[in-house]
Coordinates of C-alpha atoms and ligand atoms in Angstrom, one line a residue:
M1 CA 94.8 46.9 60.0
K2 CA 94.9 50.6 60.3
V3 CA 96.9 51.5 63.5
A4 CA 97.3 55.0 64.9
I5 CA 100.6 55.0 66.7
F6 CA 100.9 57.7 69.6
S7 CA 103.9 59.3 71.1
A8 CA 105.8 58.3 68.1
K9 CA 109.5 59.2 67.8
K10 CA 111.8 58.8 64.9
Y11 CA 113.1 55.5 66.3
D12 CA 109.6 53.9 66.8
R13 CA 108.9 54.7 63.1
E14 CA 112.2 53.1 62.0
F15 CA 111.8 49.9 63.9
L16 CA 108.0 49.4 63.6
D17 CA 108.3 49.9 59.7
A18 CA 111.2 47.4 59.6
A19 CA 109.0 44.9 61.5
N20 CA 105.9 45.5 59.4
V21 CA 106.1 42.6 57.1
P22 CA 102.3 42.1 57.1
R23 CA 101.9 45.6 55.9
H24 CA 99.6 47.0 58.5
E25 CA 98.7 50.7 57.7
L26 CA 100.8 52.5 60.4
R27 CA 99.9 56.0 61.0
F28 CA 102.4 57.8 63.2
F29 CA 101.5 60.7 65.4
E30 CA 103.8 62.6 67.7
P31 CA 101.4 63.6 70.4
L32 CA 100.8 61.7 73.7
L33 CA 97.4 60.0 73.7
N34 CA 94.9 61.8 75.9
E35 CA 91.3 63.1 75.6
E36 CA 92.5 66.0 73.5
T37 CA 94.5 64.0 71.1
A38 CA 92.3 60.7 71.0
G39 CA 90.6 62.1 67.8
L40 CA 93.8 61.5 66.0
A41 CA 92.6 57.8 65.9
T42 CA 89.6 58.5 63.7
G43 CA 89.5 55.8 61.1
S44 CA 91.9 53.5 62.9
E45 CA 90.9 50.1 64.2
A46 CA 93.8 50.0 66.7
V47 CA 95.9 52.4 68.5
C48 CA 99.6 51.8 69.6
V49 CA 100.7 53.4 72.8
F50 CA 103.7 53.8 75.2
V51 CA 104.3 54.2 78.9
N52 CA 103.0 57.8 79.4
D53 CA 100.0 57.7 77.0
Q54 CA 96.9 58.4 79.1
V55 CA 94.5 55.4 78.4
N56 CA 92.0 56.3 81.0
A57 CA 88.3 55.5 80.9
A58 CA 87.4 58.8 79.2
V59 CA 90.1 58.2 76.4
I60 CA 89.0 54.6 76.0
A61 CA 85.3 55.6 75.6
K62 CA 86.3 58.2 73.0
L63 CA 88.5 55.6 71.3
R64 CA 85.6 53.2 71.2
S65 CA 83.2 55.7 69.7
L66 CA 85.9 56.1 66.9
G67 CA 85.7 52.4 66.2
V68 CA 88.9 51.4 67.9
R69 CA 88.9 47.8 68.9
L70 CA 92.6 47.2 70.0
I71 CA 95.0 49.0 72.3
A72 CA 98.5 47.7 71.5
L73 CA 101.1 48.7 74.2
R74 CA 104.7 48.9 73.0
C75 CA 105.8 48.3 76.6
A76 CA 105.5 45.6 79.3
G77 CA 104.0 47.8 82.1
Y78 CA 100.2 48.6 81.6
N79 CA 99.5 50.6 84.7
N80 CA 98.5 53.6 82.4
V81 CA 95.6 51.7 80.9
D82 CA 92.1 51.3 82.6
L83 CA 91.7 47.7 82.0
S84 CA 88.1 47.6 83.3
A85 CA 87.1 50.5 81.0
A86 CA 88.7 48.4 78.1
T87 CA 86.7 45.4 79.0
K88 CA 83.6 47.4 79.3
H89 CA 84.0 48.9 75.9
S90 CA 85.1 45.6 74.4
I91 CA 88.5 46.9 73.5
A92 CA 91.4 44.3 73.6
V93 CA 94.5 45.3 75.3
V94 CA 97.9 43.7 74.3
R95 CA 101.5 44.5 75.4
V96 CA 105.1 43.3 74.8
P97 CA 105.5 41.2 78.0
A98 CA 109.2 40.5 77.2
Y99 CA 111.6 42.3 74.9
S100 CA 115.0 42.4 76.6
P101 CA 115.2 42.1 80.3
Y102 CA 118.9 42.5 79.7
A103 CA 118.5 46.1 78.6
V104 CA 116.7 47.2 81.7
A105 CA 118.8 44.9 84.1
E106 CA 122.0 46.3 82.5
H107 CA 121.0 49.9 82.8
T108 CA 120.1 49.1 86.5
I109 CA 123.6 47.9 87.1
A110 CA 125.0 50.9 85.2
L111 CA 123.3 53.2 87.7
M112 CA 124.6 51.2 90.6
L113 CA 128.2 51.4 89.4
A114 CA 128.0 55.1 88.3
L115 CA 126.6 56.1 91.7
N116 CA 128.9 54.0 93.6
R117 CA 132.1 55.1 91.9
K118 CA 130.7 58.7 91.2
V119 CA 131.4 58.4 87.5
H120 CA 129.1 61.4 86.7
R121 CA 131.1 63.5 89.0
A122 CA 134.5 62.3 87.9
Y123 CA 133.6 62.7 84.2
N124 CA 132.8 66.5 84.8
R125 CA 135.9 67.0 87.0
V126 CA 138.4 65.5 84.5
R127 CA 137.0 67.5 81.6
E128 CA 137.6 70.8 83.6
G129 CA 141.1 69.7 84.5
N130 CA 140.4 68.8 88.0
F131 CA 142.0 65.4 88.9
A132 CA 141.4 65.6 92.7
L133 CA 139.9 62.4 94.1
D134 CA 138.3 64.1 97.2
G135 CA 134.7 63.1 97.4
L136 CA 134.8 60.3 94.9
V137 CA 135.4 57.3 97.4
G138 CA 133.1 54.4 96.6
F139 CA 132.8 50.9 98.0
D140 CA 133.5 47.3 96.7
M141 CA 130.4 45.8 95.3
H142 CA 131.9 42.5 96.4
G143 CA 130.1 41.2 99.6
K144 CA 127.4 44.0 99.7
T145 CA 124.0 42.8 100.2
V146 CA 121.5 43.8 97.4
G147 CA 117.7 43.6 97.9
V148 CA 115.7 43.0 94.8
I149 CA 112.1 43.9 94.9
G150 CA 110.4 41.9 92.2
T151 CA 112.1 38.8 90.7
G152 CA 110.3 38.6 87.4
Q153 CA 112.2 38.7 84.1
I154 CA 114.2 41.9 84.8
G155 CA 114.9 41.3 88.6
T156 CA 116.1 37.8 87.7
V157 CA 118.7 39.2 85.3
V158 CA 119.8 41.8 87.9
A159 CA 120.2 38.9 90.3
Q160 CA 122.2 36.9 87.8
I161 CA 124.5 39.8 87.0
L162 CA 125.1 40.4 90.8
T163 CA 126.2 37.0 91.3
G164 CA 129.2 37.9 89.2
F165 CA 130.1 40.6 91.8
I166 CA 129.7 38.1 94.6
C167 CA 126.8 40.1 96.2
P168 CA 124.6 38.2 98.5
T169 CA 121.1 38.9 97.2
L170 CA 117.8 39.1 99.0
A171 CA 114.5 39.3 97.4
F172 CA 110.9 40.0 98.0
D173 CA 108.3 38.9 95.6
P174 CA 104.8 37.2 96.4
F175 CA 105.7 34.6 93.7
P176 CA 109.3 33.5 94.3
N177 CA 111.1 32.5 91.3
P178 CA 113.0 29.1 90.9
T179 CA 115.8 30.5 88.7
C180 CA 116.5 33.1 91.4
R181 CA 116.4 30.4 94.2
S182 CA 119.0 28.3 92.2
L183 CA 121.2 31.4 92.0
G184 CA 121.2 31.4 95.8
V185 CA 118.8 34.4 96.2
R186 CA 117.3 34.3 99.6
Y187 CA 113.5 35.3 99.7
V188 CA 112.6 37.3 102.7
E189 CA 109.8 39.6 103.9
L190 CA 110.0 43.2 102.6
N191 CA 110.9 44.6 106.0
E192 CA 113.8 42.3 106.4
L193 CA 115.0 43.1 102.9
L194 CA 114.9 46.7 103.6
A195 CA 116.8 46.3 106.9
Q196 CA 119.5 44.1 105.6
S197 CA 120.5 45.6 102.1
D198 CA 123.1 48.0 101.2
I199 CA 121.5 48.4 97.8
V200 CA 117.8 48.3 97.1
S201 CA 116.6 47.8 93.6
L202 CA 112.8 47.9 92.4
H203 CA 111.8 45.6 89.7
C204 CA 108.0 45.1 90.4
P205 CA 105.2 46.5 88.4
L206 CA 103.2 49.5 89.7
T207 CA 99.8 48.4 91.0
S208 CA 97.2 50.2 93.3
E209 CA 98.6 48.1 96.1
N210 CA 102.3 49.0 95.9
K211 CA 102.1 52.7 95.1
Y212 CA 104.7 54.3 97.4
I213 CA 106.0 51.0 98.5
I214 CA 109.1 53.0 99.5
N215 CA 107.5 55.6 101.7
N216 CA 108.8 57.3 105.0
A217 CA 108.2 54.0 107.1
A218 CA 110.1 51.9 104.4
I219 CA 113.0 54.5 104.4
T220 CA 113.2 54.4 108.2
R221 CA 113.7 50.6 108.1
M222 CA 116.7 50.9 105.7
K223 CA 120.4 50.8 106.5
N224 CA 122.0 54.4 106.9
G225 CA 123.5 55.3 103.7
V226 CA 121.5 52.9 101.5
M227 CA 121.8 53.1 97.8
L228 CA 118.2 53.0 96.1
I229 CA 117.6 52.3 92.5
N230 CA 114.2 52.6 90.7
T231 CA 114.1 51.5 87.0
S232 CA 110.4 50.4 87.3
R233 CA 107.9 53.0 87.8
G234 CA 108.0 56.3 89.3
A235 CA 105.0 56.0 91.7
L236 CA 106.7 53.1 93.7
L237 CA 108.6 55.8 95.4
D238 CA 107.1 58.6 97.5
T239 CA 109.4 61.2 96.1
I240 CA 109.0 63.6 98.9
A241 CA 109.9 61.0 101.5
I242 CA 113.0 60.1 99.3
I243 CA 114.0 63.8 99.2
N244 CA 113.7 64.0 102.9
G245 CA 115.8 60.7 103.1
L246 CA 118.4 62.2 100.9
K247 CA 118.5 65.3 103.0
S248 CA 119.0 63.5 106.2
G249 CA 121.7 61.2 104.7
K250 CA 119.6 58.1 105.4
I251 CA 119.6 57.5 101.7
G252 CA 123.3 57.6 100.5
S253 CA 122.5 57.5 96.9
L254 CA 119.7 57.3 94.4
G255 CA 119.4 56.0 90.8
L256 CA 116.3 56.8 88.9
D257 CA 115.2 55.9 85.4
V258 CA 111.5 56.7 86.1
Y259 CA 109.7 59.5 88.0
E260 CA 106.0 59.7 89.1
E261 CA 105.4 62.9 87.1
E262 CA 107.5 61.9 84.1
E263 CA 105.0 62.3 81.4
E264 CA 105.2 66.1 81.8
I265 CA 109.1 65.9 81.6
F266 CA 110.6 62.9 79.8
F267 CA 111.2 62.0 76.1
E268 CA 111.3 65.5 74.9
D269 CA 114.3 68.1 74.6
R270 CA 113.2 70.7 77.2
S271 CA 116.8 72.2 77.5
G272 CA 115.5 75.6 76.6
L273 CA 112.6 75.6 78.8
I274 CA 111.9 76.5 82.5
L275 CA 111.5 73.4 84.6
S276 CA 108.2 73.8 86.5
D277 CA 108.4 70.7 88.7
D278 CA 109.8 71.8 91.8
V279 CA 110.1 68.2 93.2
F280 CA 112.0 67.0 90.2
A281 CA 114.2 70.1 90.3
R282 CA 115.1 69.5 93.9
L283 CA 116.3 65.8 92.9
L284 CA 118.5 67.3 90.4
T285 CA 120.3 69.3 93.1
F286 CA 121.7 66.3 94.8
P287 CA 125.4 65.2 93.9
N288 CA 124.5 61.7 94.8
V289 CA 121.5 61.2 92.6
I290 CA 121.6 60.2 88.9
I291 CA 118.5 60.3 86.8
T292 CA 118.1 59.1 83.4
G293 CA 114.9 59.7 81.4
H294 CA 113.3 56.3 81.0
Q295 CA 116.1 54.9 78.8
A296 CA 116.7 51.5 80.5
F297 CA 114.7 49.7 77.8
F298 CA 116.5 51.7 75.0
T299 CA 118.8 49.1 73.2
R300 CA 118.7 48.1 69.5
E301 CA 117.8 44.6 70.6
A302 CA 114.8 45.9 72.8
L303 CA 113.6 48.2 70.0
S304 CA 113.6 45.5 67.5
N305 CA 111.9 42.9 69.8
I306 CA 109.3 45.5 70.8
A307 CA 108.4 46.4 67.2
A308 CA 108.3 42.7 66.3
T309 CA 105.9 41.7 69.1
T310 CA 103.7 44.7 68.5
I311 CA 103.3 43.8 64.9
E312 CA 102.7 40.2 65.8
N313 CA 100.1 41.2 68.4
I314 CA 98.1 43.3 66.0
T315 CA 98.3 40.5 63.3
K316 CA 97.0 38.0 65.9
F317 CA 94.1 40.3 66.8
E318 CA 93.4 40.7 63.2
N319 CA 93.3 36.9 62.7
N320 CA 91.3 36.2 65.9
Q321 CA 94.0 34.3 67.4
P322 CA 94.4 33.9 71.2
L323 CA 96.0 37.0 73.1
E324 CA 97.6 37.4 76.5
K325 CA 95.2 38.0 79.2
L326 CA 96.2 40.9 81.2
A327 CA 95.4 40.9 85.0
G328 CA 93.7 44.1 86.3
Ligands
NAI1 P1 107.5 40.7 85.3 O1 106.1 40.8 85.3 O2 108.3 39.7 84.7 O3 108.0 40.6 86.9 C1 107.5 41.4 87.9 C2 107.6 40.7 89.2 O4 107.2 41.5 90.3 C3 106.7 39.4 89.3 O5 107.4 38.4 89.7 C4 105.7 39.7 90.3 O6 105.4 38.7 91.2 C5 106.4 40.9 91.2 N1 105.7 41.7 92.0 C6 104.3 42.1 91.8 N2 104.0 42.9 92.7 C7 105.0 43.0 93.6 C8 105.2 43.6 94.9 N3 104.3 44.5 95.3 N4 106.4 43.5 95.5 C9 107.4 42.6 95.0 N5 107.2 42.0 93.8 C10 106.0 42.1 93.2 O7 108.0 42.1 84.9 P2 109.5 42.6 84.4 O8 109.4 42.4 82.9 O9 110.6 42.0 85.1 O10 109.3 44.2 84.5 C11 109.2 44.9 85.8 C12 108.9 46.2 85.7 O11 109.9 46.9 85.2 C13 107.6 46.5 84.8 O12 106.3 46.3 85.4 C14 107.9 47.9 84.4 O13 107.3 48.7 85.4 C15 109.5 48.1 84.4 N6 110.0 48.4 83.3 C16 110.9 49.5 83.0 C17 111.5 49.8 81.9 C18 112.4 50.9 81.7 O14 112.7 51.2 80.6 N7 112.7 51.6 82.7 C19 111.3 48.8 80.7 C20 110.5 47.6 81.0 C21 110.0 47.4 82.2

Protein backbone atom coordinates (compact mmCIF):
# COMPACT_ATOMS: atom_id res chain seq x y z
CA MET A 1 0.00 0.00 0.00
CA LYS A 2 1.01 3.61 -0.45
CA VAL A 3 1.39 5.12 3.01
CA ALA A 4 1.98 8.79 3.87
CA ILE A 5 3.90 8.96 7.13
CA PHE A 6 3.46 12.25 8.99
CA SER A 7 5.67 13.75 11.73
CA ALA A 8 8.41 11.48 10.41
CA LYS A 9 11.77 11.71 12.14
CA LYS A 10 15.03 10.01 11.21
CA TYR A 11 14.38 7.25 13.72
CA ASP A 12 10.86 6.59 12.32
CA ARG A 13 12.29 6.09 8.85
CA GLU A 14 15.06 3.84 10.18
CA PHE A 15 12.77 1.51 12.15
CA LEU A 16 9.83 1.50 9.68
CA ASP A 17 12.11 0.80 6.72
CA ALA A 18 13.67 -2.09 8.63
CA ALA A 19 10.23 -3.56 9.44
CA ASN A 20 8.85 -3.06 5.93
CA VAL A 21 9.36 -6.61 4.72
CA PRO A 22 6.06 -6.60 2.71
CA ARG A 23 7.45 -3.57 0.84
CA HIS A 24 4.63 -1.09 1.28
CA GLU A 25 5.40 2.20 -0.43
CA LEU A 26 6.31 4.41 2.52
CA ARG A 27 6.37 8.16 1.92
CA PHE A 28 7.94 10.09 4.78
CA PHE A 29 6.85 13.65 5.55
CA GLU A 30 8.30 15.75 8.36
CA PRO A 31 5.26 18.03 8.95
CA LEU A 32 2.61 17.30 11.52
CA LEU A 33 -0.71 16.24 9.97
CA ASN A 34 -3.28 19.05 10.10
CA GLU A 35 -5.68 20.73 7.70
CA GLU A 36 -2.85 22.55 5.96
CA THR A 37 -0.62 19.52 5.47
CA ALA A 38 -3.26 16.85 4.76
CA GLY A 39 -2.73 17.36 1.01
CA LEU A 40 0.63 15.61 1.34
CA ALA A 41 -1.39 12.38 1.51
CA THR A 42 -2.51 12.80 -2.11
CA GLY A 43 -2.09 9.45 -3.85
CA SER A 44 -1.76 7.50 -0.57
CA GLU A 45 -4.30 4.93 0.62
CA ALA A 46 -3.14 5.13 4.22
CA VAL A 47 -1.68 7.74 6.56
CA CYS A 48 0.55 6.89 9.48
CA VAL A 49 0.46 9.36 12.38
CA PHE A 50 1.86 9.94 15.86
CA VAL A 51 0.64 11.45 19.15
CA ASN A 52 0.41 15.12 18.15
CA ASP A 53 -0.91 14.81 14.60
CA GLN A 54 -4.31 16.51 14.41
CA VAL A 55 -6.71 13.89 13.12
CA ASN A 56 -9.90 15.87 13.63
CA ALA A 57 -13.13 15.79 11.61
CA ALA A 58 -11.96 18.35 9.04
CA VAL A 59 -8.66 16.53 8.45
CA ILE A 60 -10.46 13.19 8.18
CA ALA A 61 -12.92 14.60 5.59
CA LYS A 62 -9.97 15.96 3.60
CA LEU A 63 -8.11 12.64 3.80
CA ARG A 64 -11.20 10.79 2.59
CA SER A 65 -11.55 13.14 -0.37
CA LEU A 66 -7.96 12.22 -1.27
CA GLY A 67 -8.80 8.50 -1.20
CA VAL A 68 -7.30 7.60 2.19
CA ARG A 69 -8.93 4.51 3.72
CA LEU A 70 -6.71 3.81 6.72
CA ILE A 71 -5.26 5.83 9.60
CA ALA A 72 -2.45 3.86 11.23
CA LEU A 73 -1.35 5.32 14.55
CA ARG A 74 2.18 4.44 15.57
CA CYS A 75 1.29 4.89 19.24
CA ALA A 76 -1.16 3.45 21.78
CA GLY A 77 -3.21 6.55 22.75
CA TYR A 78 -5.74 7.71 20.12
CA ASN A 79 -7.26 10.75 21.85
CA ASN A 80 -6.07 12.89 18.89
CA VAL A 81 -8.32 11.00 16.42
CA ASP A 82 -12.01 11.81 15.90
CA LEU A 83 -13.21 8.21 15.75
CA SER A 84 -16.81 9.06 14.87
CA ALA A 85 -15.63 11.16 11.91
CA ALA A 86 -13.46 8.25 10.79
CA THR A 87 -16.46 5.88 10.99
CA LYS A 88 -18.64 8.37 9.12
CA HIS A 89 -16.09 8.52 6.30
CA SER A 90 -15.46 4.73 6.35
CA ILE A 91 -11.83 5.17 7.28
CA ALA A 92 -10.38 2.41 9.46
CA VAL A 93 -8.23 3.40 12.44
CA VAL A 94 -5.54 1.12 13.82
CA ARG A 95 -2.96 1.67 16.54
CA VAL A 96 -0.12 -0.06 18.36
CA PRO A 97 -1.86 -1.19 21.54
CA ALA A 98 1.30 -2.54 23.16
CA TYR A 99 4.92 -2.04 22.25
CA SER A 100 6.87 -1.83 25.44
CA PRO A 101 5.08 -1.02 28.66
CA TYR A 102 8.55 -1.41 30.20
CA ALA A 103 9.85 1.65 28.32
CA VAL A 104 7.18 3.97 29.74
CA ALA A 105 7.09 2.36 33.18
CA GLU A 106 10.87 2.51 33.57
CA HIS A 107 10.91 6.17 32.52
CA THR A 108 8.19 6.84 35.10
CA ILE A 109 10.41 5.33 37.80
CA ALA A 110 13.38 7.32 36.45
CA LEU A 111 11.39 10.53 36.99
CA MET A 112 10.41 9.45 40.52
CA LEU A 113 13.98 8.66 41.53
CA ALA A 114 15.52 11.71 39.87
CA LEU A 115 13.00 14.04 41.54
CA ASN A 116 13.31 12.38 44.91
CA ARG A 117 17.14 12.38 45.02
CA LYS A 118 17.40 15.66 43.03
CA VAL A 119 19.67 14.10 40.45
CA HIS A 120 19.01 16.98 38.02
CA ARG A 121 20.31 19.51 40.54
CA ALA A 122 23.20 17.34 41.76
CA TYR A 123 24.37 16.80 38.18
CA ASN A 124 24.64 20.54 37.56
CA ARG A 125 26.22 21.28 40.93
CA VAL A 126 29.00 18.71 40.62
CA ARG A 127 29.85 19.87 37.10
CA GLU A 128 30.32 23.37 38.51
CA GLY A 129 32.53 22.16 41.35
CA ASN A 130 29.77 22.60 43.95
CA PHE A 131 29.75 19.54 46.20
CA ALA A 132 27.44 20.98 48.88
CA LEU A 133 24.50 18.77 49.81
CA ASP A 134 22.15 21.47 51.11
CA GLY A 135 18.79 21.22 49.40
CA LEU A 136 19.40 17.72 48.05
CA VAL A 137 17.80 15.71 50.84
CA GLY A 138 15.42 13.04 49.56
CA PHE A 139 13.40 10.24 51.14
CA ASP A 140 13.59 6.45 51.22
CA MET A 141 11.23 5.01 48.62
CA HIS A 142 10.93 1.99 50.89
CA GLY A 143 7.56 2.07 52.63
CA LYS A 144 6.17 5.08 50.75
CA THR A 145 2.65 4.68 49.40
CA VAL A 146 2.34 5.06 45.65
CA GLY A 147 -1.03 5.65 43.98
CA VAL A 148 -1.30 4.36 40.42
CA ILE A 149 -4.19 5.80 38.39
CA GLY A 150 -4.84 3.33 35.56
CA THR A 151 -3.51 -0.21 35.87
CA GLY A 152 -3.41 -1.35 32.26
CA GLN A 153 -0.17 -2.50 30.69
CA ILE A 154 2.02 0.39 31.82
CA GLY A 155 0.47 0.91 35.26
CA THR A 156 0.90 -2.81 35.96
CA VAL A 157 4.62 -2.72 35.15
CA VAL A 158 4.99 0.38 37.34
CA ALA A 159 3.32 -1.54 40.18
CA GLN A 160 5.59 -4.54 39.54
CA ILE A 161 8.74 -2.40 39.73
CA LEU A 162 7.48 -0.68 42.89
CA THR A 163 7.13 -4.01 44.68
CA GLY A 164 10.94 -4.16 44.45
CA PHE A 165 11.12 -0.92 46.43
CA ILE A 166 8.68 -2.38 48.99
CA CYS A 167 6.22 0.44 48.32
CA PRO A 168 2.61 -0.21 49.35
CA THR A 169 0.66 0.47 46.14
CA LEU A 170 -2.88 1.76 45.81
CA ALA A 171 -4.68 1.81 42.49
CA PHE A 172 -7.73 3.37 40.91
CA ASP A 173 -9.08 1.84 37.73
CA PRO A 174 -12.70 1.11 36.69
CA PHE A 175 -11.43 -2.32 35.56
CA PRO A 176 -9.16 -3.75 38.28
CA ASN A 177 -6.40 -5.97 37.01
CA PRO A 178 -5.85 -9.46 38.48
CA THR A 179 -2.06 -9.24 37.96
CA CYS A 180 -1.97 -6.10 40.09
CA ARG A 181 -4.17 -7.72 42.73
CA SER A 182 -1.79 -10.68 42.86
CA LEU A 183 1.08 -8.23 43.46
CA GLY A 184 -0.74 -6.95 46.54
CA VAL A 185 -1.98 -3.73 44.91
CA ARG A 186 -5.05 -2.46 46.76
CA TYR A 187 -7.84 -0.96 44.61
CA VAL A 188 -9.51 2.07 46.21
CA GLU A 189 -11.67 4.99 45.12
CA LEU A 190 -9.81 7.89 43.54
CA ASN A 191 -10.33 10.19 46.53
CA GLU A 192 -8.81 7.66 48.91
CA LEU A 193 -5.85 7.11 46.58
CA LEU A 194 -5.24 10.87 46.44
CA ALA A 195 -5.49 11.22 50.22
CA GLN A 196 -3.21 8.26 51.08
CA SER A 197 -0.44 8.43 48.47
CA ASP A 198 3.02 9.95 48.88
CA ILE A 199 3.50 9.60 45.12
CA VAL A 200 0.70 9.72 42.53
CA SER A 201 1.41 8.42 39.03
CA LEU A 202 -0.98 8.63 36.06
CA HIS A 203 -1.30 5.71 33.62
CA CYS A 204 -4.80 6.05 32.19
CA PRO A 205 -5.72 7.18 28.67
CA LEU A 206 -7.07 10.68 28.11
CA THR A 207 -10.82 10.63 27.49
CA SER A 208 -13.49 13.33 27.52
CA GLU A 209 -14.49 12.12 31.03
CA ASN A 210 -11.09 12.28 32.69
CA LYS A 211 -9.72 15.52 31.23
CA TYR A 212 -8.24 17.45 34.21
CA ILE A 213 -8.74 14.47 36.52
CA ILE A 214 -6.03 16.20 38.56
CA ASN A 215 -7.61 19.61 39.15
CA ASN A 216 -7.79 22.00 42.14
CA ALA A 217 -10.22 19.73 44.02
CA ALA A 218 -8.03 16.65 43.49
CA ILE A 219 -4.90 18.52 44.57
CA THR A 220 -6.64 19.70 47.76
CA ARG A 221 -7.25 16.05 48.68
CA MET A 222 -3.58 15.07 48.27
CA LYS A 223 -0.96 14.82 51.00
CA ASN A 224 1.16 17.91 51.59
CA GLY A 225 4.37 17.61 49.57
CA VAL A 226 3.03 14.86 47.30
CA MET A 227 5.09 13.82 44.28
CA LEU A 228 3.03 13.81 41.08
CA ILE A 229 4.12 12.02 37.90
CA ASN A 230 2.39 12.19 34.52
CA THR A 231 3.75 10.12 31.64
CA SER A 232 0.30 9.58 30.08
CA ARG A 233 -1.31 12.60 28.44
CA GLY A 234 -0.91 16.28 29.30
CA ALA A 235 -4.60 17.17 29.62
CA LEU A 236 -5.07 14.73 32.50
CA LEU A 237 -3.64 17.62 34.56
CA ASP A 238 -5.08 21.11 34.90
CA THR A 239 -1.69 22.77 34.53
CA ILE A 240 -2.74 26.08 36.13
CA ALA A 241 -3.97 24.18 39.20
CA ILE A 242 -0.66 22.27 39.25
CA ILE A 243 1.34 25.51 39.15
CA ASN A 244 -0.69 26.85 42.08
CA GLY A 245 -0.10 23.57 43.92
CA LEU A 246 3.66 23.89 43.35
CA LYS A 247 3.66 27.54 44.46
CA SER A 248 1.87 26.70 47.71
CA GLY A 249 4.13 23.69 48.38
CA LYS A 250 1.15 21.31 48.36
CA ILE A 251 2.80 19.54 45.43
CA GLY A 252 6.34 18.74 46.57
CA SER A 253 7.64 17.65 43.18
CA LEU A 254 6.38 17.10 39.67
CA GLY A 255 7.63 14.85 36.89
CA LEU A 256 6.14 15.27 33.42
CA ASP A 257 6.77 13.54 30.12
CA VAL A 258 3.66 15.07 28.55
CA TYR A 259 2.10 18.53 28.45
CA GLU A 260 -1.34 19.66 27.34
CA GLU A 261 -0.01 22.01 24.68
CA GLU A 262 2.96 19.84 23.74
CA GLU A 263 2.27 19.74 20.02
CA GLU A 264 3.47 23.35 19.83
CA ILE A 265 6.70 22.52 21.68
CA PHE A 266 7.87 18.91 21.77
CA PHE A 267 9.86 16.81 19.29
CA GLU A 268 11.74 19.76 17.74
CA ASP A 269 14.97 21.61 18.58
CA ARG A 270 13.69 25.01 19.71
CA SER A 271 16.81 25.95 21.68
CA GLY A 272 17.40 29.08 19.61
CA LEU A 273 13.78 30.24 19.69
CA ILE A 274 11.69 32.27 22.12
CA LEU A 275 9.33 30.14 24.19
CA SER A 276 5.90 31.72 23.77
CA ASP A 277 3.97 29.38 26.11
CA ASP A 278 4.02 31.24 29.45
CA VAL A 279 2.46 28.34 31.36
CA PHE A 280 5.15 25.94 30.20
CA ALA A 281 7.80 28.60 30.88
CA ARG A 282 6.52 28.93 34.47
CA LEU A 283 6.77 25.15 34.97
CA LEU A 284 10.40 25.29 33.90
CA THR A 285 11.23 27.76 36.70
CA PHE A 286 10.55 25.31 39.54
CA PRO A 287 13.60 23.48 40.91
CA ASN A 288 11.35 20.58 41.94
CA VAL A 289 9.97 19.96 38.45
CA ILE A 290 11.51 17.68 35.82
CA ILE A 291 10.07 17.70 32.32
CA THR A 292 11.05 15.37 29.52
CA GLY A 293 9.67 15.87 26.01
CA HIS A 294 7.47 12.79 25.50
CA GLN A 295 10.40 10.38 25.47
CA ALA A 296 9.07 7.71 27.83
CA PHE A 297 8.40 5.36 24.90
CA PHE A 298 11.79 6.01 23.35
CA THR A 299 13.74 2.76 23.61
CA ARG A 300 15.14 0.63 20.81
CA GLU A 301 12.81 -2.20 21.76
CA ALA A 302 9.73 0.04 21.68
CA LEU A 303 10.64 1.65 18.33
CA SER A 304 11.22 -1.74 16.81
CA ASN A 305 7.88 -3.11 18.12
CA ILE A 306 6.00 0.03 17.02
CA ALA A 307 7.37 -0.29 13.50
CA ALA A 308 6.63 -4.03 13.30
CA THR A 309 3.02 -3.65 14.50
CA THR A 310 2.39 -0.64 12.26
CA ILE A 311 3.54 -2.52 9.17
CA GLU A 312 1.54 -5.58 10.28
CA ASN A 313 -1.61 -3.42 10.77
CA ILE A 314 -1.24 -1.97 7.27
CA THR A 315 -0.76 -5.44 5.78
CA LYS A 316 -3.80 -6.80 7.66
CA PHE A 317 -5.93 -3.94 6.35
CA GLU A 318 -4.69 -4.55 2.82
CA ASN A 319 -5.57 -8.25 3.14
CA ASN A 320 -9.01 -7.55 4.68
CA GLN A 321 -8.02 -9.30 7.91
CA PRO A 322 -9.80 -8.39 11.18
CA LEU A 323 -8.51 -5.25 12.96
CA GLU A 324 -8.71 -4.11 16.60
CA LYS A 325 -11.97 -2.20 17.23
CA LEU A 326 -11.21 1.07 19.02
CA ALA A 327 -13.68 2.33 21.61
CA GLY A 328 -14.80 5.94 21.11
P1 LIG B 1 -3.98 0.41 28.72
O1 LIG B 1 -5.14 0.60 27.82
O2 LIG B 1 -3.30 -0.92 28.78
O3 LIG B 1 -4.41 0.80 30.22
C1 LIG B 1 -5.12 1.93 30.55
C2 LIG B 1 -5.87 1.63 31.84
O4 LIG B 1 -6.47 2.85 32.29
C3 LIG B 1 -7.01 0.60 31.69
O5 LIG B 1 -6.87 -0.41 32.66
C4 LIG B 1 -8.28 1.41 31.89
O6 LIG B 1 -9.30 0.67 32.53
C5 LIG B 1 -7.76 2.52 32.80
N1 LIG B 1 -8.57 3.72 32.83
C6 LIG B 1 -9.34 4.27 31.85
N2 LIG B 1 -9.90 5.41 32.28
C7 LIG B 1 -9.50 5.57 33.58
C8 LIG B 1 -9.74 6.57 34.56
N3 LIG B 1 -10.52 7.64 34.31
N4 LIG B 1 -9.17 6.42 35.76
C9 LIG B 1 -8.38 5.36 36.02
N5 LIG B 1 -8.10 4.39 35.14
C10 LIG B 1 -8.66 4.51 33.93
O7 LIG B 1 -2.95 1.57 28.33
P2 LIG B 1 -1.37 1.60 28.58
O8 LIG B 1 -0.68 0.93 27.45
O9 LIG B 1 -1.07 1.19 29.96
O10 LIG B 1 -1.09 3.17 28.40
C11 LIG B 1 -1.63 4.13 29.30
C12 LIG B 1 -1.46 5.51 28.71
O11 LIG B 1 -0.06 5.84 28.67
C13 LIG B 1 -1.89 5.63 27.23
O12 LIG B 1 -3.28 5.86 27.12
C14 LIG B 1 -1.10 6.81 26.77
O13 LIG B 1 -1.87 7.98 26.99
C15 LIG B 1 0.13 6.82 27.68
N6 LIG B 1 1.37 6.53 26.96
C16 LIG B 1 2.40 7.43 27.05
C17 LIG B 1 3.60 7.18 26.38
C18 LIG B 1 4.77 8.11 26.49
O14 LIG B 1 5.74 7.96 25.73
N7 LIG B 1 4.77 9.07 27.39
C19 LIG B 1 3.75 6.00 25.54
C20 LIG B 1 2.62 5.08 25.60
C21 LIG B 1 1.48 5.36 26.25
